[in-house]
Amino acid sequence: MGNEVSAYGDVYSYGILLLEMLTGKRPTDEMFKDSLTLHNFVQMALPERVEEICDPVLLQVKTSSICSNATNNRNHVQDDQRQRISKCLVIMAKIGVACSADLLRERMDIGRVVEGLCLVRDVLTGTSIPINHMIMA
């Protein structure tokens, strides 16, 4: 390989960037000492505790102006949005962890990365299948 640029190296860098955006933390953060890395930090939180490690800005739910003023309707919409956001954050964290695996052969193929991120986009914008039918390892 020598000086050749590796596509899997790019995938690794993308995975770290995605984990940085999700957590709001850099790999050089003081909390990452000894054997704890950004990759391990997110991996340990999967899937149940992803919300705890995510940047709080990503968990904010905006109420649509299209909603009626009825409290129940607004709360239902917010709960649905929150659930979609939460599940999509888990998928994005899984993608980031899979991309930033130490071993080249364990890293996610960039085609699958794009498929996963397009699915997340479609679910969040309401242009795709319901979140319950999403398949992402």
mmCIF file of N, CA and C in Angstrom:
data_model
loop_
_atom_site.group_PDB
_atom_site.id
_atom_site.type_symbol
_atom_site.label_atom_id
_atom_site.label_comp_id
_atom_site.label_asym_id
_atom_site.label_seq_id
_atom_site.Cartn_x
_atom_site.Cartn_y
_atom_site.Cartn_z
ATOM 1 N N MET A 1 0.818 -1.189 0.000
ATOM 2 C CA MET A 1 0.000 0.000 0.000
ATOM 3 C C MET A 1 0.862 1.253 0.000
ATOM 4 N N GLY A 2 1.921 1.318 0.746
ATOM 5 C CA GLY A 2 2.821 2.466 0.720
ATOM 6 C C GLY A 2 2.133 3.787 0.949
ATOM 7 N N ASN A 3 2.240 4.671 -0.024
ATOM 8 C CA ASN A 3 1.666 6.006 0.092
ATOM 9 C C ASN A 3 0.260 6.123 -0.468
ATOM 10 N N GLU A 4 -0.326 5.022 -0.900
ATOM 11 C CA GLU A 4 -1.673 5.056 -1.453
ATOM 12 C C GLU A 4 -2.674 5.451 -0.377
ATOM 13 N N VAL A 5 -3.653 6.230 -0.797
ATOM 14 C CA VAL A 5 -4.729 6.605 0.115
ATOM 15 C C VAL A 5 -5.718 5.453 0.154
ATOM 16 N N SER A 6 -6.079 5.041 1.326
ATOM 17 C CA SER A 6 -6.996 3.927 1.489
ATOM 18 C C SER A 6 -8.420 4.431 1.690
ATOM 19 N N ALA A 7 -9.353 3.853 0.947
ATOM 20 C CA ALA A 7 -10.765 4.208 1.124
ATOM 21 C C ALA A 7 -11.221 3.849 2.530
ATOM 22 N N TYR A 8 -10.657 2.778 3.082
ATOM 23 C CA TYR A 8 -11.041 2.398 4.433
ATOM 24 C C TYR A 8 -10.494 3.371 5.473
ATOM 25 N N GLY A 9 -9.399 4.028 5.158
ATOM 26 C CA GLY A 9 -8.894 5.098 6.022
ATOM 27 C C GLY A 9 -9.843 6.279 6.021
ATOM 28 N N ASP A 10 -10.407 6.572 4.848
ATOM 29 C CA ASP A 10 -11.403 7.637 4.749
ATOM 30 C C ASP A 10 -12.661 7.271 5.528
ATOM 31 N N VAL A 11 -13.057 6.003 5.452
ATOM 32 C CA VAL A 11 -14.225 5.533 6.198
ATOM 33 C C VAL A 11 -13.976 5.700 7.691
ATOM 34 N N TYR A 12 -12.770 5.358 8.134
ATOM 35 C CA TYR A 12 -12.418 5.526 9.547
ATOM 36 C C TYR A 12 -12.558 6.995 9.952
ATOM 37 N N SER A 13 -11.993 7.880 9.160
ATOM 38 C CA SER A 13 -12.058 9.311 9.469
ATOM 39 C C SER A 13 -13.496 9.800 9.501
ATOM 40 N N TYR A 14 -14.314 9.320 8.565
ATOM 41 C CA TYR A 14 -15.719 9.709 8.553
ATOM 42 C C TYR A 14 -16.414 9.219 9.821
ATOM 43 N N GLY A 15 -16.117 7.993 10.230
ATOM 44 C CA GLY A 15 -16.722 7.450 11.447
ATOM 45 C C GLY A 15 -16.384 8.285 12.667
ATOM 46 N N ILE A 16 -15.129 8.683 12.787
ATOM 47 C CA ILE A 16 -14.721 9.521 13.922
ATOM 48 C C ILE A 16 -15.424 10.869 13.856
ATOM 49 N N LEU A 17 -15.512 11.449 12.667
ATOM 50 C CA LEU A 17 -16.207 12.727 12.500
ATOM 51 C C LEU A 17 -17.674 12.607 12.901
ATOM 52 N N LEU A 18 -18.322 11.529 12.501
ATOM 53 C CA LEU A 18 -19.718 11.299 12.859
ATOM 54 C C LEU A 18 -19.871 11.166 14.376
ATOM 55 N N LEU A 19 -18.963 10.443 15.015
ATOM 56 C CA LEU A 19 -19.013 10.295 16.475
ATOM 57 C C LEU A 19 -18.779 11.632 17.170
ATOM 58 N N GLU A 20 -17.899 12.455 16.616
ATOM 59 C CA GLU A 20 -17.674 13.797 17.170
ATOM 60 C C GLU A 20 -18.946 14.627 17.090
ATOM 61 N N MET A 21 -19.621 14.573 15.954
ATOM 62 C CA MET A 21 -20.848 15.358 15.792
ATOM 63 C C MET A 21 -21.948 14.863 16.720
ATOM 64 N N LEU A 22 -22.045 13.564 16.917
ATOM 65 C CA LEU A 22 -23.079 13.004 17.788
ATOM 66 C C LEU A 22 -22.849 13.355 19.254
ATOM 67 N N THR A 23 -21.606 13.282 19.684
ATOM 68 C CA THR A 23 -21.310 13.471 21.110
ATOM 69 C C THR A 23 -20.931 14.899 21.471
ATOM 70 N N GLY A 24 -20.464 15.651 20.492
ATOM 71 C CA GLY A 24 -19.942 16.987 20.787
ATOM 72 C C GLY A 24 -18.568 16.924 21.434
ATOM 73 N N LYS A 25 -17.930 15.761 21.358
ATOM 74 C CA LYS A 25 -16.602 15.574 21.957
ATOM 75 C C LYS A 25 -15.583 15.252 20.870
ATOM 76 N N ARG A 26 -14.359 15.694 21.100
ATOM 77 C CA ARG A 26 -13.259 15.401 20.183
ATOM 78 C C ARG A 26 -12.511 14.171 20.685
ATOM 79 N N PRO A 27 -11.849 13.447 19.801
ATOM 80 C CA PRO A 27 -11.067 12.288 20.238
ATOM 81 C C PRO A 27 -9.936 12.676 21.183
ATOM 82 N N THR A 28 -9.558 13.948 21.187
ATOM 83 C CA THR A 28 -8.477 14.435 22.050
ATOM 84 C C THR A 28 -8.990 14.983 23.377
ATOM 85 N N ASP A 29 -10.285 14.843 23.645
ATOM 86 C CA ASP A 29 -10.874 15.319 24.896
ATOM 87 C C ASP A 29 -10.152 14.678 26.081
ATOM 88 N N GLU A 30 -10.033 15.419 27.162
ATOM 89 C CA GLU A 30 -9.328 14.926 28.358
ATOM 90 C C GLU A 30 -9.924 13.646 28.924
ATOM 91 N N MET A 31 -11.211 13.420 28.681
ATOM 92 C CA MET A 31 -11.836 12.217 29.242
ATOM 93 C C MET A 31 -11.332 10.940 28.564
ATOM 94 N N PHE A 32 -10.751 11.073 27.375
ATOM 95 C CA PHE A 32 -10.270 9.904 26.646
ATOM 96 C C PHE A 32 -8.805 9.664 26.962
ATOM 97 N N LYS A 33 -8.609 8.949 28.048
ATOM 98 C CA LYS A 33 -7.267 8.596 28.502
ATOM 99 C C LYS A 33 -7.188 7.085 28.639
ATOM 100 N N ASP A 34 -5.993 6.612 28.797
ATOM 101 C CA ASP A 34 -5.749 5.175 28.945
ATOM 102 C C ASP A 34 -6.372 4.427 27.772
ATOM 103 N N SER A 35 -7.295 3.523 28.044
ATOM 104 C CA SER A 35 -7.873 2.728 26.957
ATOM 105 C C SER A 35 -9.213 3.273 26.468
ATOM 106 N N LEU A 36 -9.730 4.317 27.101
ATOM 107 C CA LEU A 36 -11.006 4.888 26.668
ATOM 108 C C LEU A 36 -10.781 5.803 25.470
ATOM 109 N N THR A 37 -11.481 5.500 24.392
ATOM 110 C CA THR A 37 -11.420 6.311 23.176
ATOM 111 C C THR A 37 -12.832 6.777 22.841
ATOM 112 N N LEU A 38 -12.941 7.699 21.919
ATOM 113 C CA LEU A 38 -14.260 8.151 21.468
ATOM 114 C C LEU A 38 -15.053 6.970 20.918
ATOM 115 N N HIS A 39 -14.395 6.122 20.151
ATOM 116 C CA HIS A 39 -15.026 4.926 19.586
ATOM 117 C C HIS A 39 -15.588 4.037 20.703
ATOM 118 N N ASN A 40 -14.764 3.726 21.702
ATOM 119 C CA ASN A 40 -15.197 2.859 22.806
ATOM 120 C C ASN A 40 -16.298 3.508 23.637
ATOM 121 N N PHE A 41 -16.187 4.814 23.847
ATOM 122 C CA PHE A 41 -17.169 5.573 24.621
ATOM 123 C C PHE A 41 -18.563 5.415 24.013
ATOM 124 N N VAL A 42 -18.659 5.571 22.706
ATOM 125 C CA VAL A 42 -19.952 5.446 22.032
ATOM 126 C C VAL A 42 -20.379 3.987 21.980
ATOM 127 N N GLN A 43 -19.452 3.104 21.690
ATOM 128 C CA GLN A 43 -19.770 1.678 21.604
ATOM 129 C C GLN A 43 -20.353 1.157 22.923
ATOM 130 N N MET A 44 -19.811 1.602 24.043
ATOM 131 C CA MET A 44 -20.312 1.151 25.349
ATOM 132 C C MET A 44 -21.726 1.657 25.623
ATOM 133 N N ALA A 45 -22.118 2.748 24.996
ATOM 134 C CA ALA A 45 -23.445 3.322 25.222
ATOM 135 C C ALA A 45 -24.519 2.685 24.338
ATOM 136 N N LEU A 46 -24.094 1.945 23.326
ATOM 137 C CA LEU A 46 -25.062 1.372 22.379
ATOM 138 C C LEU A 46 -25.816 0.203 22.970
ATOM 139 N N PRO A 47 -27.099 0.081 22.690
ATOM 140 C CA PRO A 47 -27.992 1.069 22.112
ATOM 141 C C PRO A 47 -28.777 1.860 23.152
ATOM 142 N N GLU A 48 -28.842 1.339 24.375
ATOM 143 C CA GLU A 48 -29.751 1.901 25.379
ATOM 144 C C GLU A 48 -29.373 3.292 25.883
ATOM 145 N N ARG A 49 -28.087 3.619 25.907
ATOM 146 C CA ARG A 49 -27.666 4.869 26.544
ATOM 147 C C ARG A 49 -27.149 5.918 25.560
ATOM 148 N N VAL A 50 -27.484 5.789 24.301
ATOM 149 C CA VAL A 50 -26.987 6.733 23.297
ATOM 150 C C VAL A 50 -27.437 8.154 23.611
ATOM 151 N N GLU A 51 -28.677 8.315 24.047
ATOM 152 C CA GLU A 51 -29.165 9.665 24.367
ATOM 153 C C GLU A 51 -28.321 10.324 25.454
ATOM 154 N N GLU A 52 -27.798 9.536 26.371
ATOM 155 C CA GLU A 52 -26.995 10.086 27.469
ATOM 156 C C GLU A 52 -25.675 10.674 26.983
ATOM 157 N N ILE A 53 -25.131 10.144 25.900
ATOM 158 C CA ILE A 53 -23.826 10.607 25.424
ATOM 159 C C ILE A 53 -23.922 11.579 24.255
ATOM 160 N N CYS A 54 -25.124 11.739 23.710
ATOM 161 C CA CYS A 54 -25.300 12.634 22.562
ATOM 162 C C CYS A 54 -25.294 14.092 22.991
ATOM 163 N N ASP A 55 -24.872 14.931 22.074
ATOM 164 C CA ASP A 55 -24.950 16.371 22.269
ATOM 165 C C ASP A 55 -26.427 16.710 22.483
ATOM 166 N N PRO A 56 -26.785 17.386 23.578
ATOM 167 C CA PRO A 56 -28.188 17.690 23.881
ATOM 168 C C PRO A 56 -28.914 18.442 22.765
ATOM 169 N N VAL A 57 -28.193 19.184 21.975
ATOM 170 C CA VAL A 57 -28.817 19.923 20.869
ATOM 171 C C VAL A 57 -29.503 18.962 19.898
ATOM 172 N N LEU A 58 -28.957 17.775 19.740
ATOM 173 C CA LEU A 58 -29.517 16.805 18.807
ATOM 174 C C LEU A 58 -30.833 16.217 19.291
ATOM 175 N N LEU A 59 -31.120 16.356 20.562
ATOM 176 C CA LEU A 59 -32.335 15.779 21.138
ATOM 177 C C LEU A 59 -33.488 16.767 21.209
ATOM 178 N N GLN A 60 -33.259 17.989 20.805
ATOM 179 C CA GLN A 60 -34.312 18.998 20.859
ATOM 180 C C GLN A 60 -35.366 18.703 19.805
ATOM 181 N N VAL A 61 -36.625 18.839 20.213
ATOM 182 C CA VAL A 61 -37.749 18.613 19.312
ATOM 183 C C VAL A 61 -38.444 19.944 19.095
ATOM 184 N N LYS A 62 -38.580 20.312 17.832
ATOM 185 C CA LYS A 62 -39.289 21.546 17.503
ATOM 186 C C LYS A 62 -40.736 21.213 17.198
ATOM 187 N N THR A 63 -41.650 22.033 17.706
ATOM 188 C CA THR A 63 -43.062 21.844 17.446
ATOM 189 C C THR A 63 -43.414 22.517 16.134
ATOM 190 N N SER A 64 -44.068 21.788 15.278
ATOM 191 C CA SER A 64 -44.463 22.325 13.980
ATOM 192 C C SER A 64 -45.586 23.332 14.143
ATOM 193 N N SER A 65 -45.548 24.385 13.368
ATOM 194 C CA SER A 65 -46.608 25.393 13.416
ATOM 195 C C SER A 65 -47.887 24.863 12.789
ATOM 196 N N ILE A 66 -47.797 23.741 12.087
ATOM 197 C CA ILE A 66 -48.971 23.140 11.460
ATOM 198 C C ILE A 66 -49.849 22.458 12.509
ATOM 199 N N CYS A 67 -49.268 22.065 13.625
ATOM 200 C CA CYS A 67 -50.010 21.376 14.680
ATOM 201 C C CYS A 67 -51.103 22.276 15.230
ATOM 202 N N SER A 68 -52.179 21.655 15.641
ATOM 203 C CA SER A 68 -53.221 22.429 16.306
ATOM 204 C C SER A 68 -52.724 22.799 17.691
ATOM 205 N N ASN A 69 -53.428 23.667 18.339
ATOM 206 C CA ASN A 69 -53.028 24.100 19.672
ATOM 207 C C ASN A 69 -53.421 23.103 20.748
ATOM 208 N N ALA A 70 -54.092 22.049 20.374
ATOM 209 C CA ALA A 70 -54.502 21.054 21.360
ATOM 210 C C ALA A 70 -53.260 20.418 21.973
ATOM 211 N N THR A 71 -53.199 20.413 23.291
ATOM 212 C CA THR A 71 -52.034 19.901 24.004
ATOM 213 C C THR A 71 -51.766 18.442 23.679
ATOM 214 N N ASN A 72 -52.810 17.619 23.641
ATOM 215 C CA ASN A 72 -52.618 16.193 23.374
ATOM 216 C C ASN A 72 -52.003 15.961 22.004
ATOM 217 N N ASN A 73 -52.491 16.679 21.011
ATOM 218 C CA ASN A 73 -51.960 16.520 19.660
ATOM 219 C C ASN A 73 -50.501 16.956 19.606
ATOM 220 N N ARG A 74 -50.190 18.069 20.234
ATOM 221 C CA ARG A 74 -48.821 18.584 20.235
ATOM 222 C C ARG A 74 -47.891 17.613 20.953
ATOM 223 N N ASN A 75 -48.337 17.090 22.084
ATOM 224 C CA ASN A 75 -47.507 16.137 22.829
ATOM 225 C C ASN A 75 -47.283 14.857 22.031
ATOM 226 N N HIS A 76 -48.325 14.405 21.325
ATOM 227 C CA HIS A 76 -48.188 13.200 20.502
ATOM 228 C C HIS A 76 -47.160 13.423 19.400
ATOM 229 N N VAL A 77 -47.232 14.569 18.742
ATOM 230 C CA VAL A 77 -46.284 14.885 17.674
ATOM 231 C C VAL A 77 -44.871 14.956 18.235
ATOM 232 N N GLN A 78 -44.713 15.603 19.388
ATOM 233 C CA GLN A 78 -43.387 15.716 19.995
ATOM 234 C C GLN A 78 -42.855 14.352 20.409
ATOM 235 N N ASP A 79 -43.712 13.497 20.960
ATOM 236 C CA ASP A 79 -43.282 12.154 21.351
ATOM 237 C C ASP A 79 -42.847 11.348 20.130
ATOM 238 N N ASP A 80 -43.603 11.454 19.040
ATOM 239 C CA ASP A 80 -43.256 10.746 17.812
ATOM 240 C C ASP A 80 -41.925 11.249 17.258
ATOM 241 N N GLN A 81 -41.743 12.568 17.244
ATOM 242 C CA GLN A 81 -40.483 13.139 16.763
ATOM 243 C C GLN A 81 -39.324 12.701 17.644
ATOM 244 N N ARG A 82 -39.535 12.731 18.935
ATOM 245 C CA ARG A 82 -38.484 12.345 19.881
ATOM 246 C C ARG A 82 -38.080 10.885 19.670
ATOM 247 N N GLN A 83 -39.076 10.025 19.464
ATOM 248 C CA GLN A 83 -38.796 8.605 19.238
ATOM 249 C C GLN A 83 -38.016 8.413 17.938
ATOM 250 N N ARG A 84 -38.405 9.109 16.892
ATOM 251 C CA ARG A 84 -37.702 9.012 15.611
ATOM 252 C C ARG A 84 -36.263 9.501 15.754
ATOM 253 N N ILE A 85 -36.094 10.633 16.420
ATOM 254 C CA ILE A 85 -34.752 11.184 16.621
ATOM 255 C C ILE A 85 -33.894 10.203 17.407
ATOM 256 N N SER A 86 -34.438 9.676 18.483
ATOM 257 C CA SER A 86 -33.691 8.754 19.336
ATOM 258 C C SER A 86 -33.244 7.510 18.565
ATOM 259 N N LYS A 87 -34.155 6.907 17.829
ATOM 260 C CA LYS A 87 -33.806 5.697 17.077
ATOM 261 C C LYS A 87 -32.811 6.002 15.967
ATOM 262 N N CYS A 88 -32.957 7.161 15.336
ATOM 263 C CA CYS A 88 -32.013 7.536 14.276
ATOM 264 C C CYS A 88 -30.631 7.828 14.853
ATOM 265 N N LEU A 89 -30.569 8.402 16.048
ATOM 266 C CA LEU A 89 -29.275 8.641 16.687
ATOM 267 C C LEU A 89 -28.569 7.325 16.997
ATOM 268 N N VAL A 90 -29.336 6.323 17.392
ATOM 269 C CA VAL A 90 -28.749 5.002 17.642
ATOM 270 C C VAL A 90 -28.163 4.449 16.345
ATOM 271 N N ILE A 91 -28.900 4.569 15.263
ATOM 272 C CA ILE A 91 -28.405 4.069 13.976
ATOM 273 C C ILE A 91 -27.151 4.826 13.564
ATOM 274 N N MET A 92 -27.163 6.135 13.725
ATOM 275 C CA MET A 92 -25.992 6.929 13.355
ATOM 276 C C MET A 92 -24.790 6.577 14.227
ATOM 277 N N ALA A 93 -25.031 6.320 15.510
ATOM 278 C CA ALA A 93 -23.939 5.917 16.400
ATOM 279 C C ALA A 93 -23.373 4.567 15.968
ATOM 280 N N LYS A 94 -24.257 3.645 15.582
ATOM 281 C CA LYS A 94 -23.800 2.337 15.099
ATOM 282 C C LYS A 94 -22.962 2.494 13.836
ATOM 283 N N ILE A 95 -23.381 3.385 12.955
ATOM 284 C CA ILE A 95 -22.616 3.631 11.731
ATOM 285 C C ILE A 95 -21.244 4.200 12.083
ATOM 286 N N GLY A 96 -21.217 5.186 12.979
ATOM 287 C CA GLY A 96 -19.946 5.787 13.383
ATOM 288 C C GLY A 96 -19.000 4.778 14.003
ATOM 289 N N VAL A 97 -19.533 3.915 14.851
ATOM 290 C CA VAL A 97 -18.715 2.880 15.492
ATOM 291 C C VAL A 97 -18.228 1.870 14.454
ATOM 292 N N ALA A 98 -19.110 1.468 13.544
ATOM 293 C CA ALA A 98 -18.722 0.496 12.515
ATOM 294 C C ALA A 98 -17.672 1.069 11.565
ATOM 295 N N CYS A 99 -17.748 2.351 11.305
ATOM 296 C CA CYS A 99 -16.764 2.984 10.412
ATOM 297 C C CYS A 99 -15.408 3.154 11.091
ATOM 298 N N SER A 100 -15.413 3.327 12.395
ATOM 299 C CA SER A 100 -14.168 3.623 13.109
ATOM 300 C C SER A 100 -13.571 2.404 13.812
ATOM 301 N N ALA A 101 -13.941 1.218 13.349
ATOM 302 C CA ALA A 101 -13.352 -0.004 13.902
ATOM 303 C C ALA A 101 -11.847 0.007 13.660
ATOM 304 N N ASP A 102 -11.100 -0.557 14.590
ATOM 305 C CA ASP A 102 -9.639 -0.576 14.473
ATOM 306 C C ASP A 102 -9.157 -1.357 13.254
ATOM 307 N N LEU A 103 -9.771 -2.494 12.999
ATOM 308 C CA LEU A 103 -9.335 -3.340 11.888
ATOM 309 C C LEU A 103 -10.049 -2.951 10.591
ATOM 310 N N LEU A 104 -9.279 -2.848 9.517
ATOM 311 C CA LEU A 104 -9.836 -2.464 8.215
ATOM 312 C C LEU A 104 -11.009 -3.345 7.799
ATOM 313 N N ARG A 105 -10.847 -4.647 7.937
ATOM 314 C CA ARG A 105 -11.869 -5.576 7.454
ATOM 315 C C ARG A 105 -13.166 -5.486 8.259
ATOM 316 N N GLU A 106 -13.109 -4.887 9.445
ATOM 317 C CA GLU A 106 -14.308 -4.746 10.271
ATOM 318 C C GLU A 106 -15.068 -3.452 9.995
ATOM 319 N N ARG A 107 -14.489 -2.558 9.201
ATOM 320 C CA ARG A 107 -15.134 -1.270 8.930
ATOM 321 C C ARG A 107 -16.273 -1.427 7.930
ATOM 322 N N MET A 108 -17.288 -0.616 8.123
ATOM 323 C CA MET A 108 -18.456 -0.631 7.257
ATOM 324 C C MET A 108 -18.088 -0.146 5.855
ATOM 325 N N ASP A 109 -18.660 -0.784 4.870
ATOM 326 C CA ASP A 109 -18.475 -0.370 3.483
ATOM 327 C C ASP A 109 -19.177 0.971 3.273
ATOM 328 N N ILE A 110 -18.555 1.862 2.519
ATOM 329 C CA ILE A 110 -19.100 3.205 2.337
ATOM 330 C C ILE A 110 -20.482 3.183 1.683
ATOM 331 N N GLY A 111 -20.750 2.190 0.857
ATOM 332 C CA GLY A 111 -22.081 2.059 0.256
ATOM 333 C C GLY A 111 -23.156 1.836 1.306
ATOM 334 N N ARG A 112 -22.851 1.008 2.287
ATOM 335 C CA ARG A 112 -23.803 0.765 3.387
ATOM 336 C C ARG A 112 -23.944 1.995 4.264
ATOM 337 N N VAL A 113 -22.862 2.746 4.418
ATOM 338 C CA VAL A 113 -22.920 3.994 5.188
ATOM 339 C C VAL A 113 -23.920 4.941 4.537
ATOM 340 N N VAL A 114 -23.795 5.108 3.238
ATOM 341 C CA VAL A 114 -24.691 6.010 2.508
ATOM 342 C C VAL A 114 -26.135 5.534 2.609
ATOM 343 N N GLU A 115 -26.369 4.241 2.449
ATOM 344 C CA GLU A 115 -27.723 3.692 2.574
ATOM 345 C C GLU A 115 -28.310 3.991 3.951
ATOM 346 N N GLY A 116 -27.522 3.760 4.986
ATOM 347 C CA GLY A 116 -27.999 4.000 6.348
ATOM 348 C C GLY A 116 -28.311 5.460 6.606
ATOM 349 N N LEU A 117 -27.444 6.348 6.156
ATOM 350 C CA LEU A 117 -27.667 7.776 6.381
ATOM 351 C C LEU A 117 -28.833 8.303 5.551
ATOM 352 N N CYS A 118 -29.021 7.773 4.350
ATOM 353 C CA CYS A 118 -30.184 8.174 3.541
ATOM 354 C C CYS A 118 -31.477 7.717 4.207
ATOM 355 N N LEU A 119 -31.454 6.533 4.787
ATOM 356 C CA LEU A 119 -32.628 6.034 5.496
ATOM 357 C C LEU A 119 -32.943 6.916 6.698
ATOM 358 N N VAL A 120 -31.922 7.290 7.447
ATOM 359 C CA VAL A 120 -32.120 8.184 8.594
ATOM 360 C C VAL A 120 -32.726 9.503 8.124
ATOM 361 N N ARG A 121 -32.170 10.061 7.060
ATOM 362 C CA ARG A 121 -32.697 11.321 6.519
ATOM 363 C C ARG A 121 -34.167 11.178 6.146
ATOM 364 N N ASP A 122 -34.495 10.096 5.451
ATOM 365 C CA ASP A 122 -35.865 9.897 5.001
ATOM 366 C C ASP A 122 -36.826 9.709 6.169
ATOM 367 N N VAL A 123 -36.399 9.004 7.191
ATOM 368 C CA VAL A 123 -37.252 8.800 8.366
ATOM 369 C C VAL A 123 -37.482 10.128 9.083
ATOM 370 N N LEU A 124 -36.434 10.908 9.240
ATOM 371 C CA LEU A 124 -36.570 12.185 9.946
ATOM 372 C C LEU A 124 -37.403 13.199 9.170
ATOM 373 N N THR A 125 -37.379 13.121 7.852
ATOM 374 C CA THR A 125 -38.164 14.055 7.041
ATOM 375 C C THR A 125 -39.549 13.512 6.723
ATOM 376 N N GLY A 126 -39.820 12.284 7.130
ATOM 377 C CA GLY A 126 -41.136 11.696 6.905
ATOM 378 C C GLY A 126 -41.354 11.201 5.491
ATOM 379 N N THR A 127 -40.297 10.945 4.755
ATOM 380 C CA THR A 127 -40.439 10.489 3.372
ATOM 381 C C THR A 127 -40.121 9.014 3.214
ATOM 382 N N SER A 128 -40.077 8.282 4.318
ATOM 383 C CA SER A 128 -39.703 6.877 4.243
ATOM 384 C C SER A 128 -40.641 6.031 5.077
ATOM 385 N N ILE A 129 -40.320 4.755 5.131
ATOM 386 C CA ILE A 129 -41.091 3.783 5.892
ATOM 387 C C ILE A 129 -41.063 4.124 7.378
ATOM 388 N N PRO A 130 -42.044 3.644 8.134
ATOM 389 C CA PRO A 130 -42.043 3.905 9.577
ATOM 390 C C PRO A 130 -40.777 3.386 10.241
ATOM 391 N N ILE A 131 -40.392 4.020 11.315
ATOM 392 C CA ILE A 131 -39.163 3.698 12.039
ATOM 393 C C ILE A 131 -39.138 2.237 12.491
ATOM 394 N N ASN A 132 -40.292 1.653 12.766
ATOM 395 C CA ASN A 132 -40.357 0.267 13.245
ATOM 396 C C ASN A 132 -39.857 -0.717 12.199
ATOM 397 N N HIS A 133 -39.888 -0.324 10.924
ATOM 398 C CA HIS A 133 -39.494 -1.231 9.856
ATOM 399 C C HIS A 133 -38.055 -1.035 9.420
ATOM 400 N N MET A 134 -37.333 -0.158 10.088
ATOM 401 C CA MET A 134 -35.947 0.109 9.713
ATOM 402 C C MET A 134 -35.075 -1.074 10.090
ATOM 403 N N ILE A 135 -34.232 -1.482 9.175
ATOM 404 C CA ILE A 135 -33.299 -2.577 9.436
ATOM 405 C C ILE A 135 -31.894 -2.022 9.302
ATOM 406 N N MET A 136 -31.166 -2.049 10.395
ATOM 407 C CA MET A 136 -29.780 -1.568 10.371
ATOM 408 C C MET A 136 -29.041 -2.306 11.461
ATOM 409 N N ALA A 137 -28.079 -3.089 11.104
ATOM 410 C CA ALA A 137 -27.320 -3.869 12.088
ATOM 411 C C ALA A 137 -26.424 -2.996 12.910
#
